[in-house]
């Protein structure tokens, strides 16, 4: 998979993709993440990428020309399965969307800033609009990083243990069960004995029950969706 991200502050995202699982995924050739500085596509000497809003009002609007130039340049090199605009008024991101996007070949993310992008960008180029939640960030960079992380870890081979993404919270509309590691007793507090039993079927049964219990109490909305 290839993920391109267009931003006015690409440096903000560099270190995020240069560590841990995301770094390994790239080194192993499962995914390539390429950051693009929108200012490189500006038509002005000052590398300006925004302007005042027609009709007045506070806040700048990201101009259509640099974004169009950047997207068209990238499109001339490859086809994008989705061109995604990160915006608080997009559809709310969830595990199902992450699963769907992880099956694509090339994704292009556009990070919004200021009061957002000129509507013509959205009308002419964007195929999907994603929000990561009902709150407003200073820019779309963190949101794009969140989506890219959730997507990349689902690409087969990126995680060491291929099954571990399948047992993540939300994969079957259930939250993940509690986990424990050594020591088996800490300051007098032990762990559920079944986990020391070595009995795989019983352990799986216990984990499933815990998942159900957690989902029922913490996320009754998800529990309903699980159909259990
Ligand atoms: N840009 C600003 N806020 C955002 C949000 N909640 N989700 C996606 N992009 C954003």
mmCIF file of C-alpha atoms and ligand atoms in Angstrom:
data_model
loop_
_atom_site.group_PDB
_atom_site.id
_atom_site.type_symbol
_atom_site.label_atom_id
_atom_site.label_comp_id
_atom_site.label_asym_id
_atom_site.label_seq_id
_atom_site.Cartn_x
_atom_site.Cartn_y
_atom_site.Cartn_z
ATOM 1 C CA UNK A 1 0.000 0.000 0.000
ATOM 2 C CA UNK A 2 1.078 3.576 -0.593
ATOM 3 C CA UNK A 3 -0.195 6.468 1.523
ATOM 4 C CA UNK A 4 0.422 10.064 0.427
ATOM 5 C CA UNK A 5 -0.345 12.897 2.817
ATOM 6 C CA UNK A 6 -0.654 16.545 1.790
ATOM 7 C CA UNK A 7 -0.066 19.038 4.585
ATOM 8 C CA UNK A 8 1.137 22.582 5.259
ATOM 9 C CA UNK A 9 3.186 21.231 8.183
ATOM 10 C CA UNK A 10 4.543 17.873 6.960
ATOM 11 C CA UNK A 11 7.366 18.063 9.527
ATOM 12 C CA UNK A 12 4.747 17.647 12.231
ATOM 13 C CA UNK A 13 4.099 14.120 10.977
ATOM 14 C CA UNK A 14 7.618 12.944 10.153
ATOM 15 C CA UNK A 15 8.523 11.492 13.520
ATOM 16 C CA UNK A 16 5.139 9.826 13.891
ATOM 17 C CA UNK A 17 5.813 7.587 10.889
ATOM 18 C CA UNK A 18 9.488 7.079 11.763
ATOM 19 C CA UNK A 19 8.940 4.879 14.814
ATOM 20 C CA UNK A 20 7.679 1.550 16.033
ATOM 21 C CA UNK A 21 5.166 -0.472 14.026
ATOM 22 C CA UNK A 22 4.745 2.196 11.359
ATOM 23 C CA UNK A 23 8.478 2.321 10.773
ATOM 24 C CA UNK A 24 8.748 -1.460 10.608
ATOM 25 C CA UNK A 25 5.806 -1.661 8.203
ATOM 26 C CA UNK A 26 7.619 0.681 5.849
ATOM 27 C CA UNK A 27 11.013 -0.971 6.215
ATOM 28 C CA UNK A 28 9.502 -4.376 5.482
ATOM 29 C CA UNK A 29 7.929 -2.957 2.303
ATOM 30 C CA UNK A 30 4.299 -3.410 3.386
ATOM 31 C CA UNK A 31 3.538 0.290 3.160
ATOM 32 C CA UNK A 32 5.129 3.449 1.854
ATOM 33 C CA UNK A 33 4.154 6.754 3.474
ATOM 34 C CA UNK A 34 5.059 9.921 1.548
ATOM 35 C CA UNK A 35 4.528 13.393 3.004
ATOM 36 C CA UNK A 36 4.023 16.391 0.701
ATOM 37 C CA UNK A 37 4.408 20.051 1.589
ATOM 38 C CA UNK A 38 1.467 21.896 0.069
ATOM 39 C CA UNK A 39 3.561 25.092 -0.048
ATOM 40 C CA UNK A 40 5.728 23.459 -2.740
ATOM 41 C CA UNK A 41 2.682 23.772 -4.996
ATOM 42 C CA UNK A 42 1.903 27.409 -4.184
ATOM 43 C CA UNK A 43 1.794 29.863 -7.078
ATOM 44 C CA UNK A 44 3.113 32.770 -4.999
ATOM 45 C CA UNK A 45 6.656 33.771 -4.058
ATOM 46 C CA UNK A 46 5.631 33.796 -0.396
ATOM 47 C CA UNK A 47 4.487 30.181 -0.774
ATOM 48 C CA UNK A 48 1.010 31.240 0.327
ATOM 49 C CA UNK A 49 -1.647 28.522 0.335
ATOM 50 C CA UNK A 50 -4.597 30.363 1.870
ATOM 51 C CA UNK A 51 -6.649 33.504 1.384
ATOM 52 C CA UNK A 52 -9.528 35.511 2.877
ATOM 53 C CA UNK A 53 -12.997 34.001 2.698
ATOM 54 C CA UNK A 54 -15.329 35.421 0.064
ATOM 55 C CA UNK A 55 -18.241 37.049 1.848
ATOM 56 C CA UNK A 56 -16.050 38.013 4.795
ATOM 57 C CA UNK A 57 -15.817 36.540 8.247
ATOM 58 C CA UNK A 58 -12.946 35.490 10.476
ATOM 59 C CA UNK A 59 -10.381 32.925 9.383
ATOM 60 C CA UNK A 60 -8.503 32.012 6.238
ATOM 61 C CA UNK A 61 -9.529 29.442 3.654
ATOM 62 C CA UNK A 62 -7.119 27.051 1.927
ATOM 63 C CA UNK A 63 -6.985 27.974 -1.750
ATOM 64 C CA UNK A 64 -8.009 25.630 -4.535
ATOM 65 C CA UNK A 65 -5.035 26.199 -6.893
ATOM 66 C CA UNK A 66 -2.117 24.751 -4.845
ATOM 67 C CA UNK A 67 -4.229 21.792 -3.750
ATOM 68 C CA UNK A 68 -5.382 21.109 -7.308
ATOM 69 C CA UNK A 69 -1.783 21.305 -8.578
ATOM 70 C CA UNK A 70 -0.554 18.953 -5.874
ATOM 71 C CA UNK A 71 -3.339 16.381 -6.303
ATOM 72 C CA UNK A 72 -3.053 16.449 -10.118
ATOM 73 C CA UNK A 73 0.701 16.006 -9.909
ATOM 74 C CA UNK A 74 0.261 12.946 -7.690
ATOM 75 C CA UNK A 75 -2.556 11.604 -9.868
ATOM 76 C CA UNK A 76 -0.289 11.812 -12.909
ATOM 77 C CA UNK A 77 1.966 9.260 -11.191
ATOM 78 C CA UNK A 78 -0.615 6.783 -9.949
ATOM 79 C CA UNK A 79 -4.317 6.149 -9.468
ATOM 80 C CA UNK A 80 -5.697 6.788 -5.972
ATOM 81 C CA UNK A 81 -8.424 4.494 -4.655
ATOM 82 C CA UNK A 82 -9.569 7.225 -2.291
ATOM 83 C CA UNK A 83 -8.720 10.912 -1.908
ATOM 84 C CA UNK A 84 -9.584 11.642 1.684
ATOM 85 C CA UNK A 85 -10.128 15.050 3.253
ATOM 86 C CA UNK A 86 -9.701 15.150 7.031
ATOM 87 C CA UNK A 87 -12.397 17.423 8.443
ATOM 88 C CA UNK A 88 -14.576 17.579 11.565
ATOM 89 C CA UNK A 89 -17.695 17.501 9.362
ATOM 90 C CA UNK A 90 -16.741 14.212 7.684
ATOM 91 C CA UNK A 91 -18.096 10.739 8.498
ATOM 92 C CA UNK A 92 -16.826 9.494 11.847
ATOM 93 C CA UNK A 93 -13.869 7.135 11.522
ATOM 94 C CA UNK A 94 -14.219 3.659 13.010
ATOM 95 C CA UNK A 95 -12.705 0.184 12.772
ATOM 96 C CA UNK A 96 -14.958 -0.772 9.874
ATOM 97 C CA UNK A 97 -13.651 2.141 7.788
ATOM 98 C CA UNK A 98 -10.090 1.232 8.800
ATOM 99 C CA UNK A 99 -10.695 -2.343 7.623
ATOM 100 C CA UNK A 100 -12.082 -1.172 4.271
ATOM 101 C CA UNK A 101 -9.264 1.299 3.644
ATOM 102 C CA UNK A 102 -6.594 -1.256 4.591
ATOM 103 C CA UNK A 103 -7.640 -3.270 1.517
ATOM 104 C CA UNK A 104 -6.863 -0.408 -0.892
ATOM 105 C CA UNK A 105 -3.686 0.091 -2.878
ATOM 106 C CA UNK A 106 -3.117 3.868 -2.904
ATOM 107 C CA UNK A 107 -4.615 6.402 -0.510
ATOM 108 C CA UNK A 108 -4.211 10.169 -0.589
ATOM 109 C CA UNK A 109 -4.941 12.232 2.530
ATOM 110 C CA UNK A 110 -5.445 15.987 2.498
ATOM 111 C CA UNK A 111 -5.073 17.727 5.861
ATOM 112 C CA UNK A 112 -7.231 20.800 6.360
ATOM 113 C CA UNK A 113 -6.184 23.925 8.255
ATOM 114 C CA UNK A 114 -7.621 27.306 9.187
ATOM 115 C CA UNK A 115 -11.311 27.510 8.284
ATOM 116 C CA UNK A 116 -10.944 24.561 5.919
ATOM 117 C CA UNK A 117 -10.494 24.199 2.177
ATOM 118 C CA UNK A 118 -12.306 25.983 -0.653
ATOM 119 C CA UNK A 119 -15.469 23.949 -1.275
ATOM 120 C CA UNK A 120 -14.400 23.407 -4.903
ATOM 121 C CA UNK A 121 -11.558 21.178 -3.702
ATOM 122 C CA UNK A 122 -14.100 18.965 -1.977
ATOM 123 C CA UNK A 123 -16.443 18.955 -4.968
ATOM 124 C CA UNK A 124 -13.772 18.319 -7.605
ATOM 125 C CA UNK A 125 -11.224 16.005 -6.006
ATOM 126 C CA UNK A 126 -12.295 14.483 -2.707
ATOM 127 C CA UNK A 127 -13.868 10.995 -2.683
ATOM 128 C CA UNK A 128 -14.196 10.569 1.095
ATOM 129 C CA UNK A 129 -14.376 12.947 4.076
ATOM 130 C CA UNK A 130 -13.351 11.660 7.480
ATOM 131 C CA UNK A 131 -13.627 13.047 11.008
ATOM 132 C CA UNK A 132 -11.940 11.310 13.939
ATOM 133 C CA UNK A 133 -14.464 12.626 16.439
ATOM 134 C CA UNK A 134 -16.751 15.444 17.475
ATOM 135 C CA UNK A 135 -14.080 17.953 18.415
ATOM 136 C CA UNK A 136 -12.034 20.434 16.414
ATOM 137 C CA UNK A 137 -8.268 20.032 16.040
ATOM 138 C CA UNK A 138 -5.935 22.798 14.869
ATOM 139 C CA UNK A 139 -5.351 20.873 11.658
ATOM 140 C CA UNK A 140 -6.023 17.561 9.954
ATOM 141 C CA UNK A 141 -2.487 16.218 10.517
ATOM 142 C CA UNK A 142 -3.124 14.412 13.787
ATOM 143 C CA UNK A 143 -6.376 13.075 12.391
ATOM 144 C CA UNK A 144 -4.659 11.748 9.236
ATOM 145 C CA UNK A 145 -1.965 10.175 11.411
ATOM 146 C CA UNK A 146 -4.629 8.462 13.524
ATOM 147 C CA UNK A 147 -6.332 7.026 10.428
ATOM 148 C CA UNK A 148 -3.067 5.979 8.795
ATOM 149 C CA UNK A 149 -1.985 4.204 11.990
ATOM 150 C CA UNK A 150 -5.280 2.323 12.309
ATOM 151 C CA UNK A 151 -5.100 1.329 8.621
ATOM 152 C CA UNK A 152 -1.417 0.360 8.451
ATOM 153 C CA UNK A 153 -1.540 -2.015 11.408
ATOM 154 C CA UNK A 154 -4.236 -4.007 9.566
ATOM 155 C CA UNK A 155 -2.086 -4.649 6.488
ATOM 156 C CA UNK A 156 -1.078 -8.330 6.583
ATOM 157 C CA UNK A 157 2.491 -8.741 7.797
ATOM 158 C CA UNK A 158 2.770 -5.358 9.513
ATOM 159 C CA UNK A 159 2.130 -6.750 12.982
ATOM 160 C CA UNK A 160 4.466 -9.501 14.197
ATOM 161 C CA UNK A 161 1.637 -11.738 15.249
ATOM 162 C CA UNK A 162 -0.764 -11.783 12.313
ATOM 163 C CA UNK A 163 -3.700 -12.687 14.492
ATOM 164 C CA UNK A 164 -3.287 -9.817 16.902
ATOM 165 C CA UNK A 165 -5.154 -7.265 14.800
ATOM 166 C CA UNK A 166 -8.046 -9.700 14.603
ATOM 167 C CA UNK A 167 -8.353 -9.738 18.383
ATOM 168 C CA UNK A 168 -8.276 -5.946 18.710
ATOM 169 C CA UNK A 169 -11.174 -4.139 20.300
ATOM 170 C CA UNK A 170 -13.984 -3.352 17.799
ATOM 171 C CA UNK A 171 -13.099 -6.083 15.270
ATOM 172 C CA UNK A 172 -16.342 -7.887 16.093
ATOM 173 C CA UNK A 173 -18.071 -4.937 17.759
ATOM 174 C CA UNK A 174 -16.699 -6.145 21.093
ATOM 175 C CA UNK A 175 -14.082 -4.516 23.310
ATOM 176 C CA UNK A 176 -10.917 -6.484 23.996
ATOM 177 C CA UNK A 177 -10.699 -8.462 27.272
ATOM 178 C CA UNK A 178 -8.287 -7.559 30.121
ATOM 179 C CA UNK A 179 -4.671 -8.687 29.682
ATOM 180 C CA UNK A 180 -1.969 -9.510 32.253
ATOM 181 C CA UNK A 181 1.749 -10.184 32.206
ATOM 182 C CA UNK A 182 4.371 -11.170 34.815
ATOM 183 C CA UNK A 183 4.524 -11.059 37.772
ATOM 184 C CA UNK A 184 1.548 -13.326 38.513
ATOM 185 C CA UNK A 185 1.197 -11.520 41.836
ATOM 186 C CA UNK A 186 1.849 -7.810 42.449
ATOM 187 C CA UNK A 187 1.553 -6.404 45.968
ATOM 188 C CA UNK A 188 -0.801 -9.203 46.882
ATOM 189 C CA UNK A 189 -2.984 -8.779 43.775
ATOM 190 C CA UNK A 190 -3.110 -11.883 41.613
ATOM 191 C CA UNK A 191 -4.488 -12.629 38.192
ATOM 192 C CA UNK A 192 -7.495 -14.707 37.098
ATOM 193 C CA UNK A 193 -6.381 -18.345 37.745
ATOM 194 C CA UNK A 194 -7.750 -19.557 34.399
ATOM 195 C CA UNK A 195 -4.917 -17.694 32.628
ATOM 196 C CA UNK A 196 -2.405 -19.944 34.401
ATOM 197 C CA UNK A 197 -4.347 -23.136 33.637
ATOM 198 C CA UNK A 198 -2.764 -23.778 30.232
ATOM 199 C CA UNK A 199 -6.229 -24.820 29.032
ATOM 200 C CA UNK A 200 -6.629 -22.929 25.738
ATOM 201 C CA UNK A 201 -10.356 -23.521 25.249
ATOM 202 C CA UNK A 202 -11.130 -22.373 28.793
ATOM 203 C CA UNK A 203 -8.912 -19.314 28.377
ATOM 204 C CA UNK A 204 -10.644 -18.363 25.125
ATOM 205 C CA UNK A 205 -14.019 -18.830 26.763
ATOM 206 C CA UNK A 206 -12.990 -16.605 29.693
ATOM 207 C CA UNK A 207 -11.680 -13.924 27.308
ATOM 208 C CA UNK A 208 -14.888 -13.990 25.301
ATOM 209 C CA UNK A 209 -17.001 -13.635 28.459
ATOM 210 C CA UNK A 210 -14.839 -10.734 29.647
ATOM 211 C CA UNK A 211 -15.171 -9.049 26.244
ATOM 212 C CA UNK A 212 -18.930 -9.328 26.442
ATOM 213 C CA UNK A 213 -19.035 -8.034 30.021
ATOM 214 C CA UNK A 214 -16.803 -5.049 29.221
ATOM 215 C CA UNK A 215 -18.753 -4.157 26.119
ATOM 216 C CA UNK A 216 -22.107 -4.427 27.929
ATOM 217 C CA UNK A 217 -21.028 -2.077 30.720
ATOM 218 C CA UNK A 218 -18.762 0.362 28.833
ATOM 219 C CA UNK A 219 -20.314 0.471 25.367
ATOM 220 C CA UNK A 220 -23.937 -0.708 25.393
ATOM 221 C CA UNK A 221 -24.314 0.801 21.886
ATOM 222 C CA UNK A 222 -21.611 -1.529 20.529
ATOM 223 C CA UNK A 223 -23.026 -4.492 22.430
ATOM 224 C CA UNK A 224 -26.344 -4.017 20.634
ATOM 225 C CA UNK A 225 -24.551 -3.979 17.281
ATOM 226 C CA UNK A 226 -22.678 -7.185 18.094
ATOM 227 C CA UNK A 227 -25.964 -9.099 17.909
ATOM 228 C CA UNK A 228 -25.021 -11.238 20.955
HETATM 229 N N1 LIG B 1 -9.529 18.580 11.462
HETATM 230 C C1 LIG B 1 -9.870 19.311 12.539
HETATM 231 N N2 LIG B 1 -10.597 18.594 13.406
HETATM 232 C C2 LIG B 1 -10.723 17.348 12.865
HETATM 233 C C3 LIG B 1 -11.371 16.164 13.261
HETATM 234 N N3 LIG B 1 -12.057 16.075 14.405
HETATM 235 N N4 LIG B 1 -11.298 15.089 12.456
HETATM 236 C C4 LIG B 1 -10.638 15.172 11.284
HETATM 237 N N5 LIG B 1 -10.002 16.257 10.851
HETATM 238 C C5 LIG B 1 -10.042 17.351 11.616
#
